[in-house]
C-alpha positions in Angstrom: 43.6 -46.8 65.8 43.5 -45.9 62.1 44.3 -48.7 59.7 47.1 -48.2 57.2 46.4 -48.7 53.6 48.4 -51.3 51.7 51.5 -49.7 50.2 50.3 -50.0 46.7 47.2 -47.9 47.5 49.3 -44.9 48.7 49.3 -42.3 45.9 52.2 -39.9 45.8 52.4 -37.6 42.9 55.4 -38.1 40.6 55.6 -34.3 40.0 56.1 -33.4 43.6 59.7 -32.1 43.0 58.3 -29.8 40.3 55.5 -28.6 42.5 58.0 -27.8 45.2 59.9 -25.7 42.7 56.7 -23.9 41.6 55.8 -23.2 45.3 59.3 -21.8 46.0 59.3 -19.5 42.9 55.7 -18.3 43.5 56.4 -17.6 47.2 59.6 -15.6 46.6 61.3 -17.4 49.4 64.8 -18.8 49.2 65.4 -22.5 49.8 66.9 -21.7 53.2 63.9 -19.6 54.2 61.4 -22.2 52.9 63.3 -24.9 54.9 63.2 -22.7 58.1 59.5 -22.1 57.8 58.9 -25.8 57.4 61.0 -26.7 60.4 63.7 -28.5 58.4 66.9 -27.7 56.6 68.1 -27.1 53.1 69.6 -30.6 52.7 66.1 -32.1 53.3 64.6 -29.8 50.7 67.4 -30.9 48.3 66.5 -34.5 48.9 62.8 -33.8 48.2 63.8 -32.0 45.0 65.7 -35.1 43.9 62.7 -37.4 44.5 62.8 -38.4 48.2 59.3 -38.3 49.7 58.7 -36.0 52.6 57.2 -37.6 55.7 53.6 -36.9 56.8 54.5 -34.2 59.2 56.5 -32.3 56.6 53.7 -32.7 54.1 51.3 -31.1 56.6 53.7 -28.3 57.3 54.2 -27.7 53.6 50.4 -27.7 53.0 49.9 -25.3 55.9 52.6 -23.0 54.6 51.3 -23.0 51.1 47.8 -22.2 52.4 49.1 -19.3 54.5 50.7 -17.9 51.3 47.5 -18.5 49.3 49.5 -21.0 47.1 47.9 -24.3 48.1 46.8 -24.8 44.5 50.4 -25.3 43.5 50.8 -28.4 45.6 49.6 -31.8 44.3 47.1 -33.7 46.4 48.6 -36.6 48.3 46.1 -39.4 49.0 46.2 -42.5 51.1 47.8 -41.3 54.3 45.0 -42.7 56.4 42.3 -45.2 55.8 39.1 -43.5 54.7 40.8 -40.9 52.6 
């Protein structure tokens, strides 16, 4: 079973809300369409935009979507999800 890193070792970029805005603009998707493609809803995206952190599954979905649109470079790297990263 993977070990969890101490909370202080988790690194979550402070500019995540801005990166999400950049991804949305570059993709040409609406917030509703972006939410649908991520398997969530507009309210959740609004929370992320206000600074609430997405869970690991949503981060993976977001990274996959960005990669499929050739926009992965717009998302910050999130480190510390698993030991060894």
